[in-house]
């Protein structure tokens, strides 16, 4: 089964929203997904309507006070979540970027069989390349990169390429897929960024685009994935199609 890091160094491109909605799409296909909120902003945790003290969050794992599996909670949409807490910011500050700390998450997942459990794991990363995000890239089998139709988001994807080249040199090649989020049909910058992504990444660029969607946005505010908030909406259809494409192309193994 696949461990997916959802990452782009650029903030606000839809990492959290995509993690939640892709996981919801998986749950609808009876895949029992697990999401790990690895962002001290804890936006994914909030989106799910969850609030926990630091010692019940993923921070406790990095402090060696809890195993990953102790921290899992089941949500009403049949998605599992390991929540975050703002204290998690300490990990980036306190843990130096040595090999041991960067591999802690990967080791934890392997030891507790989360990676082999048969359930897909989605890691929502923070918009910064520090210990937390590098840990996620190392723990992941594949990297999923949302890109919005703006130059800085494209640049974030480009910076990620350099990081992934570094990991490949360490023997840690990670397949990746890029997709366009918040796409507005006919909008010139959307067309331009889509064209640029297709030219740069070829088959690594998903055919499925996630359109700018009021339902997706309002679902976030209502602490709901788009399938629960507006099951018949285009937003729900987009995420169902994105999952189909990722599974059919073999990027996500089910
Ligand atoms: N397809 C979409 N349609 C409409 N709104 C969207 C869509 N995707 C994301 N958004 C909105 O864009 C904002 C940023 O999304 P999100 O928080 O998921 O980005 P992020 O990359 O996780 O941000 P950060 O880098 O801060 O973690 C949110 O308000 C979210 O509701
Ligand atoms: Mg986020």
PDB file of C-alpha atoms in Angstrom, residues 60-216:
ATOM      1  CA  UNK A  60       4.077  12.964  21.188  1.00  0.00           C
ATOM      2  CA  UNK A  61       5.562  10.532  18.641  1.00  0.00           C
ATOM      3  CA  UNK A  62       8.509  12.829  17.936  1.00  0.00           C
ATOM      4  CA  UNK A  63       8.985  13.235  21.701  1.00  0.00           C
ATOM      5  CA  UNK A  64       9.038   9.431  22.013  1.00  0.00           C
ATOM      6  CA  UNK A  65       6.068   9.544  24.381  1.00  0.00           C
ATOM      7  CA  UNK A  66       3.655   7.624  22.115  1.00  0.00           C
ATOM      8  CA  UNK A  67       3.680   5.233  19.198  1.00  0.00           C
ATOM      9  CA  UNK A  68       2.032   6.352  15.972  1.00  0.00           C
ATOM     10  CA  UNK A  69      -0.747   3.781  16.293  1.00  0.00           C
ATOM     11  CA  UNK A  70      -1.638   5.095  19.795  1.00  0.00           C
ATOM     12  CA  UNK A  71      -2.431   8.469  18.240  1.00  0.00           C
ATOM     13  CA  UNK A  72      -4.847   7.355  15.514  1.00  0.00           C
ATOM     14  CA  UNK A  73      -8.484   8.442  15.790  1.00  0.00           C
ATOM     15  CA  UNK A  74     -11.332   7.498  13.509  1.00  0.00           C
ATOM     16  CA  UNK A  75     -13.449  10.255  11.945  1.00  0.00           C
ATOM     17  CA  UNK A  76     -17.120  10.008  11.039  1.00  0.00           C
ATOM     18  CA  UNK A  77     -16.306   9.757   7.294  1.00  0.00           C
ATOM     19  CA  UNK A  78     -14.313   6.507   7.897  1.00  0.00           C
ATOM     20  CA  UNK A  79     -10.991   8.288   7.488  1.00  0.00           C
ATOM     21  CA  UNK A  80      -8.354   7.854  10.220  1.00  0.00           C
ATOM     22  CA  UNK A  81      -6.335  10.793  11.463  1.00  0.00           C
ATOM     23  CA  UNK A  82      -3.181  11.324  13.487  1.00  0.00           C
ATOM     24  CA  UNK A  83      -3.745  14.926  14.579  1.00  0.00           C
ATOM     25  CA  UNK A  84      -1.249  17.740  14.940  1.00  0.00           C
ATOM     26  CA  UNK A  85      -0.651  20.470  17.502  1.00  0.00           C
ATOM     27  CA  UNK A  86       1.201  23.763  17.282  1.00  0.00           C
ATOM     28  CA  UNK A  87       3.900  22.367  19.610  1.00  0.00           C
ATOM     29  CA  UNK A  88       5.022  20.297  16.618  1.00  0.00           C
ATOM     30  CA  UNK A  89       6.893  23.422  15.465  1.00  0.00           C
ATOM     31  CA  UNK A  90       9.497  22.516  18.089  1.00  0.00           C
ATOM     32  CA  UNK A  91      10.533  19.507  16.013  1.00  0.00           C
ATOM     33  CA  UNK A  92      11.783  21.726  13.219  1.00  0.00           C
ATOM     34  CA  UNK A  93      13.552  23.977  15.736  1.00  0.00           C
ATOM     35  CA  UNK A  94      15.036  21.364  18.072  1.00  0.00           C
ATOM     36  CA  UNK A  95      15.852  18.367  15.908  1.00  0.00           C
ATOM     37  CA  UNK A  96      18.885  18.959  13.739  1.00  0.00           C
ATOM     38  CA  UNK A  97      18.717  17.702  10.184  1.00  0.00           C
ATOM     39  CA  UNK A  98      20.695  14.559  10.877  1.00  0.00           C
ATOM     40  CA  UNK A  99      19.939  11.288   9.137  1.00  0.00           C
ATOM     41  CA  UNK A 100      18.613   9.704  12.320  1.00  0.00           C
ATOM     42  CA  UNK A 101      15.919  12.266  13.075  1.00  0.00           C
ATOM     43  CA  UNK A 102      14.930  12.549   9.416  1.00  0.00           C
ATOM     44  CA  UNK A 103      14.277   8.803   9.289  1.00  0.00           C
ATOM     45  CA  UNK A 104      12.347   8.673  12.554  1.00  0.00           C
ATOM     46  CA  UNK A 105       8.912   8.875  10.918  1.00  0.00           C
ATOM     47  CA  UNK A 106       9.783   6.283   8.280  1.00  0.00           C
ATOM     48  CA  UNK A 107      11.141   3.936  10.947  1.00  0.00           C
ATOM     49  CA  UNK A 108       8.103   4.508  13.165  1.00  0.00           C
ATOM     50  CA  UNK A 109       5.758   3.677  10.311  1.00  0.00           C
ATOM     51  CA  UNK A 110       7.683   0.555   9.378  1.00  0.00           C
ATOM     52  CA  UNK A 111       8.002  -0.700  12.950  1.00  0.00           C
ATOM     53  CA  UNK A 112       4.320  -0.208  13.649  1.00  0.00           C
ATOM     54  CA  UNK A 113       3.370  -1.739  10.298  1.00  0.00           C
ATOM     55  CA  UNK A 114       1.330   1.335   9.348  1.00  0.00           C
ATOM     56  CA  UNK A 115       3.015   1.390   5.956  1.00  0.00           C
ATOM     57  CA  UNK A 116       2.267  -2.299   5.344  1.00  0.00           C
ATOM     58  CA  UNK A 117      -1.182  -2.309   6.919  1.00  0.00           C
ATOM     59  CA  UNK A 118      -2.920  -2.349   3.571  1.00  0.00           C
ATOM     60  CA  UNK A 119      -4.266   1.162   4.121  1.00  0.00           C
ATOM     61  CA  UNK A 120      -3.082   4.168   2.132  1.00  0.00           C
ATOM     62  CA  UNK A 121      -1.382   6.838   4.247  1.00  0.00           C
ATOM     63  CA  UNK A 122      -1.515  10.528   3.313  1.00  0.00           C
ATOM     64  CA  UNK A 123       0.879  12.943   5.001  1.00  0.00           C
ATOM     65  CA  UNK A 124      -0.143  16.599   4.937  1.00  0.00           C
ATOM     66  CA  UNK A 125       3.086  18.605   4.963  1.00  0.00           C
ATOM     67  CA  UNK A 126       3.743  22.172   6.074  1.00  0.00           C
ATOM     68  CA  UNK A 127       4.825  24.807   3.551  1.00  0.00           C
ATOM     69  CA  UNK A 128       8.466  24.737   4.563  1.00  0.00           C
ATOM     70  CA  UNK A 129      11.322  22.391   3.864  1.00  0.00           C
ATOM     71  CA  UNK A 130      12.572  21.544   7.345  1.00  0.00           C
ATOM     72  CA  UNK A 131      12.890  18.394   9.449  1.00  0.00           C
ATOM     73  CA  UNK A 132       9.139  17.717   9.305  1.00  0.00           C
ATOM     74  CA  UNK A 133       8.740  17.926   5.543  1.00  0.00           C
ATOM     75  CA  UNK A 134      11.980  16.066   4.839  1.00  0.00           C
ATOM     76  CA  UNK A 135      10.822  13.347   7.262  1.00  0.00           C
ATOM     77  CA  UNK A 136       7.595  13.078   5.267  1.00  0.00           C
ATOM     78  CA  UNK A 137       9.402  12.902   1.910  1.00  0.00           C
ATOM     79  CA  UNK A 138      11.654  10.153   3.271  1.00  0.00           C
ATOM     80  CA  UNK A 139       8.754   8.240   4.862  1.00  0.00           C
ATOM     81  CA  UNK A 140       6.696   8.441   1.667  1.00  0.00           C
ATOM     82  CA  UNK A 141       6.648   6.047  -1.277  1.00  0.00           C
ATOM     83  CA  UNK A 142       5.374   8.795  -3.591  1.00  0.00           C
ATOM     84  CA  UNK A 143       4.989  12.578  -3.575  1.00  0.00           C
ATOM     85  CA  UNK A 144       1.833  14.392  -4.653  1.00  0.00           C
ATOM     86  CA  UNK A 145       2.273  18.067  -5.507  1.00  0.00           C
ATOM     87  CA  UNK A 146      -0.681  20.461  -5.797  1.00  0.00           C
ATOM     88  CA  UNK A 147       0.101  23.520  -7.892  1.00  0.00           C
ATOM     89  CA  UNK A 148      -2.134  26.562  -8.223  1.00  0.00           C
ATOM     90  CA  UNK A 149      -2.151  28.747 -11.297  1.00  0.00           C
ATOM     91  CA  UNK A 150       0.461  31.194 -10.098  1.00  0.00           C
ATOM     92  CA  UNK A 151       4.153  31.652 -10.654  1.00  0.00           C
ATOM     93  CA  UNK A 152       5.199  31.102  -7.009  1.00  0.00           C
ATOM     94  CA  UNK A 153       3.364  27.775  -6.796  1.00  0.00           C
ATOM     95  CA  UNK A 154       5.128  26.646  -9.957  1.00  0.00           C
ATOM     96  CA  UNK A 155       8.378  27.824  -8.445  1.00  0.00           C
ATOM     97  CA  UNK A 156       7.599  25.814  -5.273  1.00  0.00           C
ATOM     98  CA  UNK A 157       7.211  22.694  -7.437  1.00  0.00           C
ATOM     99  CA  UNK A 158      10.526  23.486  -9.128  1.00  0.00           C
ATOM    100  CA  UNK A 159      12.325  23.876  -5.773  1.00  0.00           C
ATOM    101  CA  UNK A 160      10.910  20.526  -4.714  1.00  0.00           C
ATOM    102  CA  UNK A 161      12.524  18.938  -7.763  1.00  0.00           C
ATOM    103  CA  UNK A 162      15.951  19.962  -6.464  1.00  0.00           C
ATOM    104  CA  UNK A 163      15.174  18.434  -3.067  1.00  0.00           C
ATOM    105  CA  UNK A 164      13.971  15.215  -4.682  1.00  0.00           C
ATOM    106  CA  UNK A 165      17.151  15.084  -6.770  1.00  0.00           C
ATOM    107  CA  UNK A 166      19.088  15.245  -3.487  1.00  0.00           C
ATOM    108  CA  UNK A 167      17.039  12.354  -2.081  1.00  0.00           C
ATOM    109  CA  UNK A 168      17.555  10.345  -5.285  1.00  0.00           C
ATOM    110  CA  UNK A 169      21.316  10.824  -4.883  1.00  0.00           C
ATOM    111  CA  UNK A 170      20.918   9.280  -1.401  1.00  0.00           C
ATOM    112  CA  UNK A 171      19.200   6.266  -2.990  1.00  0.00           C
ATOM    113  CA  UNK A 172      15.748   7.542  -2.029  1.00  0.00           C
ATOM    114  CA  UNK A 173      14.040   8.062  -5.398  1.00  0.00           C
ATOM    115  CA  UNK A 174      10.391   9.000  -4.994  1.00  0.00           C
ATOM    116  CA  UNK A 175       7.916   8.943  -7.894  1.00  0.00           C
ATOM    117  CA  UNK A 176       5.806  12.085  -8.027  1.00  0.00           C
ATOM    118  CA  UNK A 177       2.674  13.540  -9.568  1.00  0.00           C
ATOM    119  CA  UNK A 178       1.784  17.188 -10.018  1.00  0.00           C
ATOM    120  CA  UNK A 179      -1.790  18.406 -10.383  1.00  0.00           C
ATOM    121  CA  UNK A 180      -3.427  21.739 -10.975  1.00  0.00           C
ATOM    122  CA  UNK A 181      -5.663  22.931  -8.140  1.00  0.00           C
ATOM    123  CA  UNK A 182      -8.124  25.857  -8.055  1.00  0.00           C
ATOM    124  CA  UNK A 183      -8.240  25.784 -11.830  1.00  0.00           C
ATOM    125  CA  UNK A 184     -10.582  28.296 -13.459  1.00  0.00           C
ATOM    126  CA  UNK A 185     -11.623  27.339 -16.985  1.00  0.00           C
ATOM    127  CA  UNK A 186     -10.349  29.779 -19.577  1.00  0.00           C
ATOM    128  CA  UNK A 187      -8.349  31.811 -17.075  1.00  0.00           C
ATOM    129  CA  UNK A 188      -5.101  32.794 -18.852  1.00  0.00           C
ATOM    130  CA  UNK A 189      -2.739  32.064 -15.934  1.00  0.00           C
ATOM    131  CA  UNK A 190      -4.413  28.652 -15.408  1.00  0.00           C
ATOM    132  CA  UNK A 191      -3.850  27.707 -19.044  1.00  0.00           C
ATOM    133  CA  UNK A 192      -0.256  28.971 -18.897  1.00  0.00           C
ATOM    134  CA  UNK A 193       0.671  27.105 -15.711  1.00  0.00           C
ATOM    135  CA  UNK A 194      -1.084  23.957 -17.001  1.00  0.00           C
ATOM    136  CA  UNK A 195       0.907  24.152 -20.223  1.00  0.00           C
ATOM    137  CA  UNK A 196       4.145  24.717 -18.306  1.00  0.00           C
ATOM    138  CA  UNK A 197       3.478  21.762 -15.962  1.00  0.00           C
ATOM    139  CA  UNK A 198       2.684  19.505 -18.882  1.00  0.00           C
ATOM    140  CA  UNK A 199       5.869  20.546 -20.710  1.00  0.00           C
ATOM    141  CA  UNK A 200       8.068  20.158 -17.626  1.00  0.00           C
ATOM    142  CA  UNK A 201       6.637  17.007 -16.118  1.00  0.00           C
ATOM    143  CA  UNK A 202       4.997  15.141 -18.996  1.00  0.00           C
ATOM    144  CA  UNK A 203       3.344  12.002 -17.644  1.00  0.00           C
ATOM    145  CA  UNK A 204       4.021  13.130 -14.079  1.00  0.00           C
ATOM    146  CA  UNK A 205       1.422  15.875 -14.612  1.00  0.00           C
ATOM    147  CA  UNK A 206      -2.093  14.607 -13.881  1.00  0.00           C
ATOM    148  CA  UNK A 207      -4.748  14.988 -16.562  1.00  0.00           C
ATOM    149  CA  UNK A 208      -7.314  15.622 -13.823  1.00  0.00           C
ATOM    150  CA  UNK A 209      -7.580  19.231 -12.724  1.00  0.00           C
ATOM    151  CA  UNK A 210      -9.270  20.285  -9.498  1.00  0.00           C
ATOM    152  CA  UNK A 211     -11.427  23.265 -10.330  1.00  0.00           C
ATOM    153  CA  UNK A 212     -11.902  26.279  -8.123  1.00  0.00           C
ATOM    154  CA  UNK A 213     -14.980  25.207  -6.179  1.00  0.00           C
ATOM    155  CA  UNK A 214     -17.207  27.008  -3.760  1.00  0.00           C
ATOM    156  CA  UNK A 215     -18.269  23.646  -2.296  1.00  0.00           C
ATOM    157  CA  UNK A 216     -14.688  22.589  -1.653  1.00  0.00           C
TER     158      UNK A 216
END
